[in-house]
mmCIF file with all atom_site columns, C-alpha atoms in Angstrom:
data_model
loop_
_atom_site.group_PDB
_atom_site.id
_atom_site.type_symbol
_atom_site.label_atom_id
_atom_site.label_alt_id
_atom_site.label_comp_id
_atom_site.label_asym_id
_atom_site.label_entity_id
_atom_site.label_seq_id
_atom_site.pdbx_PDB_ins_code
_atom_site.Cartn_x
_atom_site.Cartn_y
_atom_site.Cartn_z
_atom_site.occupancy
_atom_site.B_iso_or_equiv
_atom_site.pdbx_formal_charge
_atom_site.auth_seq_id
_atom_site.auth_comp_id
_atom_site.auth_asym_id
_atom_site.auth_atom_id
_atom_site.pdbx_PDB_model_num
ATOM 1   C CA . MET F 1 1   ? -0.004 -0.004  0.004   1.00 50.00 ? 1   MET F CA 1
ATOM 2   C CA . ALA F 1 2   ? 2.805  2.337   0.850   1.00 48.00 ? 2   ALA F CA 1
ATOM 3   C CA . THR F 1 3   ? 4.426  1.575   -2.437  1.00 48.00 ? 3   THR F CA 1
ATOM 4   C CA . LYS F 1 4   ? 1.278  2.482   -4.358  1.00 48.00 ? 4   LYS F CA 1
ATOM 5   C CA . HIS F 1 5   ? 0.912  5.775   -2.500  1.00 49.00 ? 5   HIS F CA 1
ATOM 6   C CA . LEU F 1 6   ? 4.493  6.690   -3.318  1.00 44.00 ? 6   LEU F CA 1
ATOM 7   C CA . TYR F 1 7   ? 3.856  5.948   -6.975  1.00 42.00 ? 7   TYR F CA 1
ATOM 8   C CA . LEU F 1 8   ? 0.801  8.225   -7.066  1.00 43.00 ? 8   LEU F CA 1
ATOM 9   C CA . THR F 1 9   ? 2.654  11.031  -5.365  1.00 44.00 ? 9   THR F CA 1
ATOM 10  C CA . ARG F 1 10  ? 5.497  10.858  -7.820  1.00 46.00 ? 10  ARG F CA 1
ATOM 11  C CA . ARG F 1 11  ? 3.116  10.785  -10.767 1.00 46.00 ? 11  ARG F CA 1
ATOM 12  C CA . TYR F 1 12  ? 1.191  13.769  -9.442  1.00 44.00 ? 12  TYR F CA 1
ATOM 13  C CA . THR F 1 13  ? 4.395  15.697  -8.955  1.00 44.00 ? 13  THR F CA 1
ATOM 14  C CA . ALA F 1 14  ? 5.536  14.871  -12.438 1.00 44.00 ? 14  ALA F CA 1
ATOM 15  C CA . VAL F 1 15  ? 2.274  16.215  -13.819 1.00 45.00 ? 15  VAL F CA 1
ATOM 16  C CA . LEU F 1 16  ? 2.455  19.469  -11.841 1.00 44.00 ? 16  LEU F CA 1
ATOM 17  C CA . LEU F 1 17  ? 6.015  20.427  -12.586 1.00 47.00 ? 17  LEU F CA 1
ATOM 18  C CA . PRO F 1 18  ? 5.644  21.120  -16.326 1.00 53.00 ? 18  PRO F CA 1
ATOM 19  C CA . GLY F 1 19  ? 2.573  23.267  -15.655 1.00 54.00 ? 19  GLY F CA 1
ATOM 20  C CA . SER F 1 20  ? 4.337  25.237  -12.935 1.00 54.00 ? 20  SER F CA 1
ATOM 21  C CA . LEU F 1 21  ? 7.288  25.796  -15.220 1.00 49.00 ? 21  LEU F CA 1
ATOM 22  C CA . PHE F 1 22  ? 4.942  27.068  -17.917 1.00 51.00 ? 22  PHE F CA 1
ATOM 23  C CA . LEU F 1 23  ? 3.349  29.539  -15.494 1.00 51.00 ? 23  LEU F CA 1
ATOM 24  C CA . LEU F 1 24  ? 6.750  30.731  -14.308 1.00 49.00 ? 24  LEU F CA 1
ATOM 25  C CA . VAL F 1 25  ? 7.922  31.357  -17.880 1.00 48.00 ? 25  VAL F CA 1
ATOM 26  C CA . GLY F 1 26  ? 4.736  33.241  -18.648 1.00 55.00 ? 26  GLY F CA 1
ATOM 27  C CA . PHE F 1 27  ? 5.086  35.380  -15.512 1.00 50.00 ? 27  PHE F CA 1
ATOM 28  C CA . LEU F 1 28  ? 8.647  36.340  -16.395 1.00 49.00 ? 28  LEU F CA 1
ATOM 29  C CA . ALA F 1 29  ? 7.686  37.181  -19.953 1.00 53.00 ? 29  ALA F CA 1
ATOM 30  C CA . CYS F 1 30  ? 5.096  39.675  -18.716 1.00 56.00 ? 30  CYS F CA 1
ATOM 31  C CA . GLN F 1 31  ? 7.575  41.629  -16.629 1.00 54.00 ? 31  GLN F CA 1
ATOM 32  C CA . PRO F 1 32  ? 8.731  45.003  -18.052 1.00 50.00 ? 32  PRO F CA 1
ATOM 33  C CA . LYS F 1 33  ? 12.103 44.857  -19.777 1.00 52.00 ? 33  LYS F CA 1
ATOM 34  C CA . MET F 1 34  ? 14.870 46.794  -18.097 1.00 48.00 ? 34  MET F CA 1
ATOM 35  C CA . TYR F 1 35  ? 17.268 48.698  -20.369 1.00 46.00 ? 35  TYR F CA 1
ATOM 36  C CA . PRO F 1 36  ? 20.314 50.705  -19.346 1.00 50.00 ? 36  PRO F CA 1
ATOM 37  C CA . PRO F 1 37  ? 19.695 54.492  -19.314 1.00 50.00 ? 37  PRO F CA 1
ATOM 38  C CA . VAL F 1 38  ? 20.435 56.241  -22.593 1.00 46.00 ? 38  VAL F CA 1
ATOM 39  C CA . THR F 1 39  ? 22.762 59.228  -22.321 1.00 47.00 ? 39  THR F CA 1
ATOM 40  C CA . THR F 1 40  ? 22.357 61.759  -25.114 1.00 47.00 ? 40  THR F CA 1
ATOM 41  C CA . HIS F 1 41  ? 25.253 63.583  -26.727 1.00 48.00 ? 41  HIS F CA 1
ATOM 42  C CA . GLU F 1 42  ? 24.117 66.835  -25.129 1.00 47.00 ? 42  GLU F CA 1
ATOM 43  C CA . GLU F 1 43  ? 24.250 65.273  -21.681 1.00 50.00 ? 43  GLU F CA 1
ATOM 44  C CA . GLU F 1 44  ? 27.731 63.896  -22.287 1.00 55.00 ? 44  GLU F CA 1
ATOM 45  C CA . ALA F 1 45  ? 29.087 67.186  -23.635 1.00 57.00 ? 45  ALA F CA 1
ATOM 46  C CA . PRO F 1 46  ? 26.818 70.137  -22.776 1.00 66.00 ? 46  PRO F CA 1
ATOM 47  C CA . GLN F 1 47  ? 27.227 73.234  -24.914 1.00 77.00 ? 47  GLN F CA 1
ATOM 48  C CA . ARG F 1 48  ? 29.449 75.870  -23.362 1.00 85.00 ? 48  ARG F CA 1
ATOM 49  C CA . SER F 1 49  ? 29.103 79.594  -23.819 1.00 89.00 ? 49  SER F CA 1
ATOM 50  C CA . ILE F 1 50  ? 31.912 81.998  -24.704 1.00 95.00 ? 50  ILE F CA 1
ATOM 51  C CA . ARG F 1 51  ? 34.145 83.426  -21.986 1.00 95.00 ? 51  ARG F CA 1
ATOM 52  C CA . ARG F 1 52  ? 36.282 85.650  -24.168 1.00 96.00 ? 52  ARG F CA 1
ATOM 53  C CA . ILE F 1 53  ? 37.292 86.357  -27.786 1.00 98.00 ? 53  ILE F CA 1
ATOM 54  C CA . ASP F 1 54  ? 40.940 86.778  -28.781 1.00 98.00 ? 54  ASP F CA 1
ATOM 55  C CA . LEU F 1 55  ? 41.479 88.624  -32.064 1.00 98.00 ? 55  LEU F CA 1
ATOM 56  C CA . LEU F 1 56  ? 44.313 87.295  -34.197 1.00 98.00 ? 56  LEU F CA 1
ATOM 57  C CA . SER F 1 57  ? 44.602 88.960  -37.594 1.00 98.00 ? 57  SER F CA 1
ATOM 58  C CA . LEU F 1 58  ? 42.893 90.701  -40.507 1.00 97.00 ? 58  LEU F CA 1
ATOM 59  C CA . ARG F 1 59  ? 43.743 89.387  -43.954 1.00 96.00 ? 59  ARG F CA 1
ATOM 60  C CA . ALA F 1 60  ? 42.940 90.833  -47.392 1.00 94.00 ? 60  ALA F CA 1
ATOM 61  C CA . LEU F 1 61  ? 41.972 88.371  -50.122 1.00 91.00 ? 61  LEU F CA 1
ATOM 62  C CA . ASP F 1 62  ? 40.669 90.879  -52.655 1.00 75.00 ? 62  ASP F CA 1
ATOM 63  C CA . ILE F 1 63  ? 41.851 94.496  -52.457 1.00 70.00 ? 63  ILE F CA 1
ATOM 64  C CA . SER F 1 64  ? 39.116 96.786  -53.702 1.00 55.00 ? 64  SER F CA 1
ATOM 65  C CA . GLU F 1 65  ? 41.403 99.517  -55.059 1.00 51.00 ? 65  GLU F CA 1
ATOM 66  C CA . ASN F 1 66  ? 42.903 97.082  -57.582 1.00 55.00 ? 66  ASN F CA 1
ATOM 67  C CA . ALA F 1 67  ? 39.632 96.751  -59.478 1.00 49.00 ? 67  ALA F CA 1
ATOM 68  C CA . THR F 1 68  ? 39.634 99.998  -61.451 1.00 48.00 ? 68  THR F CA 1
ATOM 69  C CA . THR F 1 69  ? 42.125 101.830 -63.660 1.00 42.00 ? 69  THR F CA 1
ATOM 70  C CA . PHE F 1 70  ? 42.012 104.989 -61.531 1.00 41.00 ? 70  PHE F CA 1
ATOM 71  C CA . SER F 1 71  ? 42.528 103.217 -58.220 1.00 50.00 ? 71  SER F CA 1
ATOM 72  C CA . THR F 1 72  ? 45.354 103.971 -55.817 1.00 50.00 ? 72  THR F CA 1
ATOM 73  C CA . GLN F 1 73  ? 46.321 100.256 -55.787 1.00 59.00 ? 73  GLN F CA 1
ATOM 74  C CA . ASP F 1 74  ? 45.942 99.980  -52.016 1.00 68.00 ? 74  ASP F CA 1
ATOM 75  C CA . ASP F 1 75  ? 43.243 99.992  -49.314 1.00 75.00 ? 75  ASP F CA 1
ATOM 76  C CA . GLU F 1 76  ? 43.476 102.054 -46.158 1.00 84.00 ? 76  GLU F CA 1
ATOM 77  C CA . ILE F 1 77  ? 41.335 100.154 -43.713 1.00 89.00 ? 77  ILE F CA 1
ATOM 78  C CA . LEU F 1 78  ? 39.940 101.067 -40.338 1.00 88.00 ? 78  LEU F CA 1
ATOM 79  C CA . PHE F 1 79  ? 38.951 98.150  -38.093 1.00 94.00 ? 79  PHE F CA 1
ATOM 80  C CA . LEU F 1 80  ? 36.778 98.713  -35.033 1.00 93.00 ? 80  LEU F CA 1
ATOM 81  C CA . SER F 1 81  ? 36.099 96.159  -32.314 1.00 96.00 ? 81  SER F CA 1
ATOM 82  C CA . TYR F 1 82  ? 33.500 96.631  -29.590 1.00 95.00 ? 82  TYR F CA 1
ATOM 83  C CA . LEU F 1 83  ? 32.410 94.907  -26.417 1.00 96.00 ? 83  LEU F CA 1
ATOM 84  C CA . LEU F 1 84  ? 28.749 95.764  -25.975 1.00 94.00 ? 84  LEU F CA 1
ATOM 85  C CA . GLU F 1 85  ? 26.064 95.027  -23.426 1.00 92.00 ? 85  GLU F CA 1
ATOM 86  C CA . LYS F 1 86  ? 22.394 94.714  -24.304 1.00 88.00 ? 86  LYS F CA 1
ATOM 87  C CA . ASP F 1 87  ? 20.411 97.275  -22.350 1.00 81.00 ? 87  ASP F CA 1
ATOM 88  C CA . ALA F 1 88  ? 16.631 97.299  -22.943 1.00 77.00 ? 88  ALA F CA 1
ATOM 89  C CA . ASP F 1 89  ? 16.281 98.470  -26.564 1.00 80.00 ? 89  ASP F CA 1
ATOM 90  C CA . SER F 1 90  ? 19.882 99.502  -27.217 1.00 81.00 ? 90  SER F CA 1
ATOM 91  C CA . LEU F 1 91  ? 23.514 98.379  -27.078 1.00 87.00 ? 91  LEU F CA 1
ATOM 92  C CA . ARG F 1 92  ? 25.793 100.025 -24.525 1.00 89.00 ? 92  ARG F CA 1
ATOM 93  C CA . VAL F 1 93  ? 29.525 100.335 -25.272 1.00 91.00 ? 93  VAL F CA 1
ATOM 94  C CA . ILE F 1 94  ? 31.663 98.676  -22.564 1.00 93.00 ? 94  ILE F CA 1
ATOM 95  C CA . ASP F 1 95  ? 35.004 98.560  -24.388 1.00 94.00 ? 95  ASP F CA 1
ATOM 96  C CA . GLN F 1 96  ? 36.232 99.623  -27.828 1.00 93.00 ? 96  GLN F CA 1
ATOM 97  C CA . LYS F 1 97  ? 39.404 99.437  -29.845 1.00 94.00 ? 97  LYS F CA 1
ATOM 98  C CA . MET F 1 98  ? 40.360 101.059 -33.149 1.00 92.00 ? 98  MET F CA 1
ATOM 99  C CA . PHE F 1 99  ? 43.025 99.698  -35.521 1.00 93.00 ? 99  PHE F CA 1
ATOM 100 C CA . ARG F 1 100 ? 43.564 102.612 -37.858 1.00 86.00 ? 100 ARG F CA 1
ATOM 101 C CA . ASP F 1 101 ? 46.750 102.453 -39.926 1.00 84.00 ? 101 ASP F CA 1
ATOM 102 C CA . LEU F 1 102 ? 46.034 99.278  -41.896 1.00 92.00 ? 102 LEU F CA 1
ATOM 103 C CA . THR F 1 103 ? 47.190 99.796  -45.477 1.00 92.00 ? 103 THR F CA 1
ATOM 104 C CA . PHE F 1 104 ? 46.721 96.706  -47.618 1.00 91.00 ? 104 PHE F CA 1
ATOM 105 C CA . ASP F 1 105 ? 48.473 96.238  -50.954 1.00 89.00 ? 105 ASP F CA 1
ATOM 106 C CA . SER F 1 106 ? 50.135 93.428  -52.910 1.00 86.00 ? 106 SER F CA 1
ATOM 107 C CA . SER F 1 107 ? 53.108 93.417  -50.547 1.00 90.00 ? 107 SER F CA 1
ATOM 108 C CA . LYS F 1 108 ? 51.135 93.627  -47.287 1.00 92.00 ? 108 LYS F CA 1
ATOM 109 C CA . THR F 1 109 ? 48.017 91.494  -47.014 1.00 94.00 ? 109 THR F CA 1
ATOM 110 C CA . VAL F 1 110 ? 47.889 90.569  -43.303 1.00 96.00 ? 110 VAL F CA 1
ATOM 111 C CA . TYR F 1 111 ? 47.918 92.570  -40.080 1.00 97.00 ? 111 TYR F CA 1
ATOM 112 C CA . ASP F 1 112 ? 48.033 91.165  -36.556 1.00 97.00 ? 112 ASP F CA 1
ATOM 113 C CA . LEU F 1 113 ? 45.262 92.402  -34.262 1.00 95.00 ? 113 LEU F CA 1
ATOM 114 C CA . PRO F 1 114 ? 46.367 91.606  -30.685 1.00 93.00 ? 114 PRO F CA 1
ATOM 115 C CA . TYR F 1 115 ? 43.274 92.335  -28.658 1.00 97.00 ? 115 TYR F CA 1
ATOM 116 C CA . THR F 1 116 ? 40.942 90.502  -26.255 1.00 97.00 ? 116 THR F CA 1
ATOM 117 C CA . LEU F 1 117 ? 37.276 91.122  -25.607 1.00 98.00 ? 117 LEU F CA 1
ATOM 118 C CA . GLU F 1 118 ? 36.220 89.612  -22.271 1.00 97.00 ? 118 GLU F CA 1
ATOM 119 C CA . PRO F 1 119 ? 32.996 90.664  -20.549 1.00 96.00 ? 119 PRO F CA 1
ATOM 120 C CA . ASP F 1 120 ? 32.294 90.566  -16.846 1.00 94.00 ? 120 ASP F CA 1
ATOM 121 C CA . PRO F 1 121 ? 31.065 87.053  -15.887 1.00 92.00 ? 121 PRO F CA 1
ATOM 122 C CA . GLN F 1 122 ? 27.938 88.520  -14.282 1.00 92.00 ? 122 GLN F CA 1
ATOM 123 C CA . SER F 1 123 ? 26.870 90.167  -17.539 1.00 91.00 ? 123 SER F CA 1
ATOM 124 C CA . ARG F 1 124 ? 28.184 87.596  -20.011 1.00 91.00 ? 124 ARG F CA 1
ATOM 125 C CA . GLU F 1 125 ? 24.751 86.390  -21.140 1.00 91.00 ? 125 GLU F CA 1
ATOM 126 C CA . TYR F 1 126 ? 23.877 89.997  -22.168 1.00 92.00 ? 126 TYR F CA 1
ATOM 127 C CA . SER F 1 127 ? 27.203 90.743  -23.836 1.00 95.00 ? 127 SER F CA 1
ATOM 128 C CA . VAL F 1 128 ? 27.923 91.079  -27.542 1.00 94.00 ? 128 VAL F CA 1
ATOM 129 C CA . ALA F 1 129 ? 31.098 91.626  -29.573 1.00 96.00 ? 129 ALA F CA 1
ATOM 130 C CA . ALA F 1 130 ? 30.854 93.762  -32.693 1.00 94.00 ? 130 ALA F CA 1
ATOM 131 C CA . PHE F 1 131 ? 33.357 94.163  -35.512 1.00 95.00 ? 131 PHE F CA 1
ATOM 132 C CA . LEU F 1 132 ? 33.191 96.934  -38.122 1.00 91.00 ? 132 LEU F CA 1
ATOM 133 C CA . LEU F 1 133 ? 35.310 97.381  -41.215 1.00 90.00 ? 133 LEU F CA 1
ATOM 134 C CA . VAL F 1 134 ? 35.669 100.783 -42.860 1.00 85.00 ? 134 VAL F CA 1
ATOM 135 C CA . GLU F 1 135 ? 37.613 102.021 -45.874 1.00 81.00 ? 135 GLU F CA 1
ATOM 136 C CA . LEU F 1 136 ? 39.283 105.208 -44.743 1.00 74.00 ? 136 LEU F CA 1
ATOM 137 C CA . ASP F 1 137 ? 38.686 107.680 -47.583 1.00 64.00 ? 137 ASP F CA 1
ATOM 138 C CA . ASN F 1 138 ? 38.398 110.785 -45.437 1.00 58.00 ? 138 ASN F CA 1
ATOM 139 C CA . THR F 1 139 ? 40.172 112.422 -42.575 1.00 59.00 ? 139 THR F CA 1
ATOM 140 C CA . GLY F 1 140 ? 39.027 112.703 -39.000 1.00 63.00 ? 140 GLY F CA 1
ATOM 141 C CA . THR F 1 141 ? 40.235 112.297 -35.482 1.00 66.00 ? 141 THR F CA 1
ATOM 142 C CA . GLU F 1 142 ? 40.001 108.939 -33.750 1.00 68.00 ? 142 GLU F CA 1
ATOM 143 C CA . ASP F 1 143 ? 37.389 110.306 -31.349 1.00 72.00 ? 143 ASP F CA 1
ATOM 144 C CA . SER F 1 144 ? 35.197 111.720 -34.098 1.00 75.00 ? 144 SER F CA 1
ATOM 145 C CA . ILE F 1 145 ? 35.285 108.486 -36.110 1.00 76.00 ? 145 ILE F CA 1
ATOM 146 C CA . MET F 1 146 ? 34.498 106.409 -33.037 1.00 78.00 ? 146 MET F CA 1
ATOM 147 C CA . GLU F 1 147 ? 31.573 108.660 -32.163 1.00 80.00 ? 147 GLU F CA 1
ATOM 148 C CA . VAL F 1 148 ? 30.054 108.217 -35.601 1.00 78.00 ? 148 VAL F CA 1
ATOM 149 C CA . TYR F 1 149 ? 30.116 104.436 -35.344 1.00 80.00 ? 149 TYR F CA 1
ATOM 150 C CA . ASN F 1 150 ? 29.129 104.395 -31.695 1.00 82.00 ? 150 ASN F CA 1
ATOM 151 C CA . ARG F 1 151 ? 25.897 106.116 -32.722 1.00 79.00 ? 151 ARG F CA 1
ATOM 152 C CA . ALA F 1 152 ? 25.497 103.710 -35.628 1.00 78.00 ? 152 ALA F CA 1
ATOM 153 C CA . LEU F 1 153 ? 25.728 100.660 -33.348 1.00 80.00 ? 153 LEU F CA 1
ATOM 154 C CA . ARG F 1 154 ? 22.694 101.858 -31.383 1.00 75.00 ? 154 ARG F CA 1
ATOM 155 C CA . ARG F 1 155 ? 20.635 101.116 -34.511 1.00 74.00 ? 155 ARG F CA 1
ATOM 156 C CA . PHE F 1 156 ? 21.118 97.367  -33.983 1.00 77.00 ? 156 PHE F CA 1
ATOM 157 C CA . PRO F 1 157 ? 19.565 96.641  -30.544 1.00 74.00 ? 157 PRO F CA 1
ATOM 158 C CA . ASP F 1 158 ? 19.062 92.950  -31.409 1.00 79.00 ? 158 ASP F CA 1
ATOM 159 C CA . ALA F 1 159 ? 22.739 92.516  -32.371 1.00 81.00 ? 159 ALA F CA 1
ATOM 160 C CA . VAL F 1 160 ? 21.786 91.174  -35.781 1.00 79.00 ? 160 VAL F CA 1
ATOM 161 C CA . ALA F 1 161 ? 23.368 92.624  -38.913 1.00 71.00 ? 161 ALA F CA 1
ATOM 162 C CA . PRO F 1 162 ? 20.723 93.388  -41.579 1.00 65.00 ? 162 PRO F CA 1
ATOM 163 C CA . ARG F 1 163 ? 21.078 93.030  -45.337 1.00 62.00 ? 163 ARG F CA 1
ATOM 164 C CA . ARG F 1 164 ? 23.680 95.135  -47.140 1.00 57.00 ? 164 ARG F CA 1
ATOM 165 C CA . LEU F 1 165 ? 21.107 97.543  -48.632 1.00 48.00 ? 165 LEU F CA 1
ATOM 166 C CA . THR F 1 166 ? 19.653 98.215  -45.184 1.00 53.00 ? 166 THR F CA 1
ATOM 167 C CA . LEU F 1 167 ? 23.143 98.698  -43.776 1.00 55.00 ? 167 LEU F CA 1
ATOM 168 C CA . ASP F 1 168 ? 23.951 101.361 -46.340 1.00 55.00 ? 168 ASP F CA 1
ATOM 169 C CA . THR F 1 169 ? 20.738 103.177 -45.471 1.00 52.00 ? 169 THR F CA 1
ATOM 170 C CA . LEU F 1 170 ? 21.295 103.007 -41.721 1.00 52.00 ? 170 LEU F CA 1
ATOM 171 C CA . ILE F 1 171 ? 24.972 103.923 -41.701 1.00 55.00 ? 171 ILE F CA 1
ATOM 172 C CA . GLY F 1 172 ? 24.804 106.401 -44.559 1.00 54.00 ? 172 GLY F CA 1
ATOM 173 C CA . MET F 1 173 ? 28.521 106.218 -45.432 1.00 57.00 ? 173 MET F CA 1
ATOM 174 C CA . ASP F 1 174 ? 30.100 105.107 -48.675 1.00 54.00 ? 174 ASP F CA 1
ATOM 175 C CA . ASP F 1 175 ? 33.230 103.830 -46.925 1.00 75.00 ? 175 ASP F CA 1
ATOM 176 C CA . PHE F 1 176 ? 31.421 101.363 -44.640 1.00 79.00 ? 176 PHE F CA 1
ATOM 177 C CA . LEU F 1 177 ? 32.341 97.777  -45.624 1.00 85.00 ? 177 LEU F CA 1
ATOM 178 C CA . GLY F 1 178 ? 30.454 95.629  -43.116 1.00 86.00 ? 178 GLY F CA 1
ATOM 179 C CA . ILE F 1 179 ? 29.601 94.591  -39.596 1.00 89.00 ? 179 ILE F CA 1
ATOM 180 C CA . HIS F 1 180 ? 29.493 91.304  -37.652 1.00 92.00 ? 180 HIS F CA 1
ATOM 181 C CA . PHE F 1 181 ? 28.112 90.459  -34.212 1.00 93.00 ? 181 PHE F CA 1
ATOM 182 C CA . ILE F 1 182 ? 29.022 87.590  -31.876 1.00 95.00 ? 182 ILE F CA 1
ATOM 183 C CA . ARG F 1 183 ? 26.844 86.957  -28.819 1.00 94.00 ? 183 ARG F CA 1
ATOM 184 C CA . TYR F 1 184 ? 28.625 85.576  -25.770 1.00 95.00 ? 184 TYR F CA 1
ATOM 185 C CA . ASP F 1 185 ? 25.711 83.298  -24.897 1.00 92.00 ? 185 ASP F CA 1
ATOM 186 C CA . GLN F 1 186 ? 26.011 81.409  -28.187 1.00 91.00 ? 186 GLN F CA 1
ATOM 187 C CA . PRO F 1 187 ? 27.777 78.003  -28.247 1.00 92.00 ? 187 PRO F CA 1
ATOM 188 C CA . TYR F 1 188 ? 31.564 78.032  -27.953 1.00 91.00 ? 188 TYR F CA 1
ATOM 189 C CA . GLU F 1 189 ? 33.491 76.810  -31.000 1.00 92.00 ? 189 GLU F CA 1
ATOM 190 C CA . ALA F 1 190 ? 37.012 75.418  -30.700 1.00 91.00 ? 190 ALA F CA 1
ATOM 191 C CA . GLY F 1 191 ? 39.903 76.342  -32.960 1.00 92.00 ? 191 GLY F CA 1
ATOM 192 C CA . THR F 1 192 ? 40.567 79.395  -35.137 1.00 95.00 ? 192 THR F CA 1
ATOM 193 C CA . GLN F 1 193 ? 37.400 80.959  -36.539 1.00 96.00 ? 193 GLN F CA 1
ATOM 194 C CA . GLU F 1 194 ? 36.866 83.491  -39.337 1.00 96.00 ? 194 GLU F CA 1
ATOM 195 C CA . LEU F 1 195 ? 34.450 86.316  -40.070 1.00 96.00 ? 195 LEU F CA 1
ATOM 196 C CA . ILE F 1 196 ? 34.236 87.308  -43.747 1.00 95.00 ? 196 ILE F CA 1
ATOM 197 C CA . PHE F 1 197 ? 33.715 90.863  -44.974 1.00 92.00 ? 197 PHE F CA 1
ATOM 198 C CA . LYS F 1 198 ? 32.969 90.575  -48.677 1.00 89.00 ? 198 LYS F CA 1
ATOM 199 C CA . GLY F 1 199 ? 31.160 92.611  -51.308 1.00 84.00 ? 199 GLY F CA 1
ATOM 200 C CA . VAL F 1 200 ? 31.359 95.444  -53.831 1.00 80.00 ? 200 VAL F CA 1
ATOM 201 C CA . GLN F 1 201 ? 31.914 99.023  -52.752 1.00 74.00 ? 201 GLN F CA 1
ATOM 202 C CA . LEU F 1 202 ? 31.698 101.846 -55.323 1.00 71.00 ? 202 LEU F CA 1
ATOM 203 C CA . PHE F 1 203 ? 32.343 99.343  -58.150 1.00 75.00 ? 203 PHE F CA 1
ATOM 204 C CA . ASP F 1 204 ? 35.368 97.849  -56.364 1.00 78.00 ? 204 ASP F CA 1
ATOM 205 C CA . ARG F 1 205 ? 35.320 94.292  -55.022 1.00 84.00 ? 205 ARG F CA 1
ATOM 206 C CA . PHE F 1 206 ? 36.672 93.560  -51.577 1.00 88.00 ? 206 PHE F CA 1
ATOM 207 C CA . GLU F 1 207 ? 37.144 90.568  -49.302 1.00 93.00 ? 207 GLU F CA 1
ATOM 208 C CA . TYR F 1 208 ? 38.706 90.587  -45.851 1.00 95.00 ? 208 TYR F CA 1
ATOM 209 C CA . ARG F 1 209 ? 38.832 87.828  -43.248 1.00 97.00 ? 209 ARG F CA 1
ATOM 210 C CA . LEU F 1 210 ? 39.053 88.372  -39.527 1.00 98.00 ? 210 LEU F CA 1
ATOM 211 C CA . SER F 1 211 ? 40.656 85.474  -37.634 1.00 98.00 ? 211 SER F CA 1
ATOM 212 C CA . TYR F 1 212 ? 39.933 84.948  -33.936 1.00 98.00 ? 212 TYR F CA 1
ATOM 213 C CA . ARG F 1 213 ? 39.739 82.305  -31.218 1.00 97.00 ? 213 ARG F CA 1
ATOM 214 C CA . MET F 1 214 ? 37.188 81.733  -28.473 1.00 96.00 ? 214 MET F CA 1
ATOM 215 C CA . GLU F 1 215 ? 37.796 80.611  -24.913 1.00 95.00 ? 215 GLU F CA 1
ATOM 216 C CA . ALA F 1 216 ? 34.959 78.623  -23.359 1.00 93.00 ? 216 ALA F CA 1
ATOM 217 C CA . ALA F 1 217 ? 33.295 79.625  -20.128 1.00 88.00 ? 217 ALA F CA 1
ATOM 218 C CA . ALA F 1 218 ? 33.348 77.161  -17.229 1.00 82.00 ? 218 ALA F CA 1
ATOM 219 C CA . ASN F 1 219 ? 30.234 75.068  -16.770 1.00 63.00 ? 219 ASN F CA 1
#
């Protein structure tokens, strides 16, 4: 009798085990799958703003005075750099630098521009660098020339350079070659960068390239 009971118990157990295994497999299959967290590129390397801008050089690729028969075969260029701060509906001048005696010809096509524009850390997100290029066809003191362009900069409260036709209307000067803005809250870019001043001025072509480097702000 004991032997028979043992046989039944073993048979019953053998029947239950496959069913229990089936239920266990089904239970595990219904559990949510766990994946490792995905780290985006932005999280790995967050964008950094600009701490400062170091000017390097101004290079002429196409000298405007070489384009006509009656040209003087050189360009006398005035380069202006500004550190500005956005203030309500205008731009306030914090720092400025004029490079005046830049005469470009076939024998001299590059000038070094050793200057740094670094805003106060507390006002960095409101700071803007501006670069103006002017062909010096008239005389004037440094203060008088600066004052003219200081007033002109107030016409760009959004720190965005408009189209060339609009620029000519706003500035109202035949010797104005162009303007560029760099906001300090924009993403930092490594390596040497260039801003291009290119166009046609009084039937003469011109192209100049400003080289500079950025230093990133700490996170």
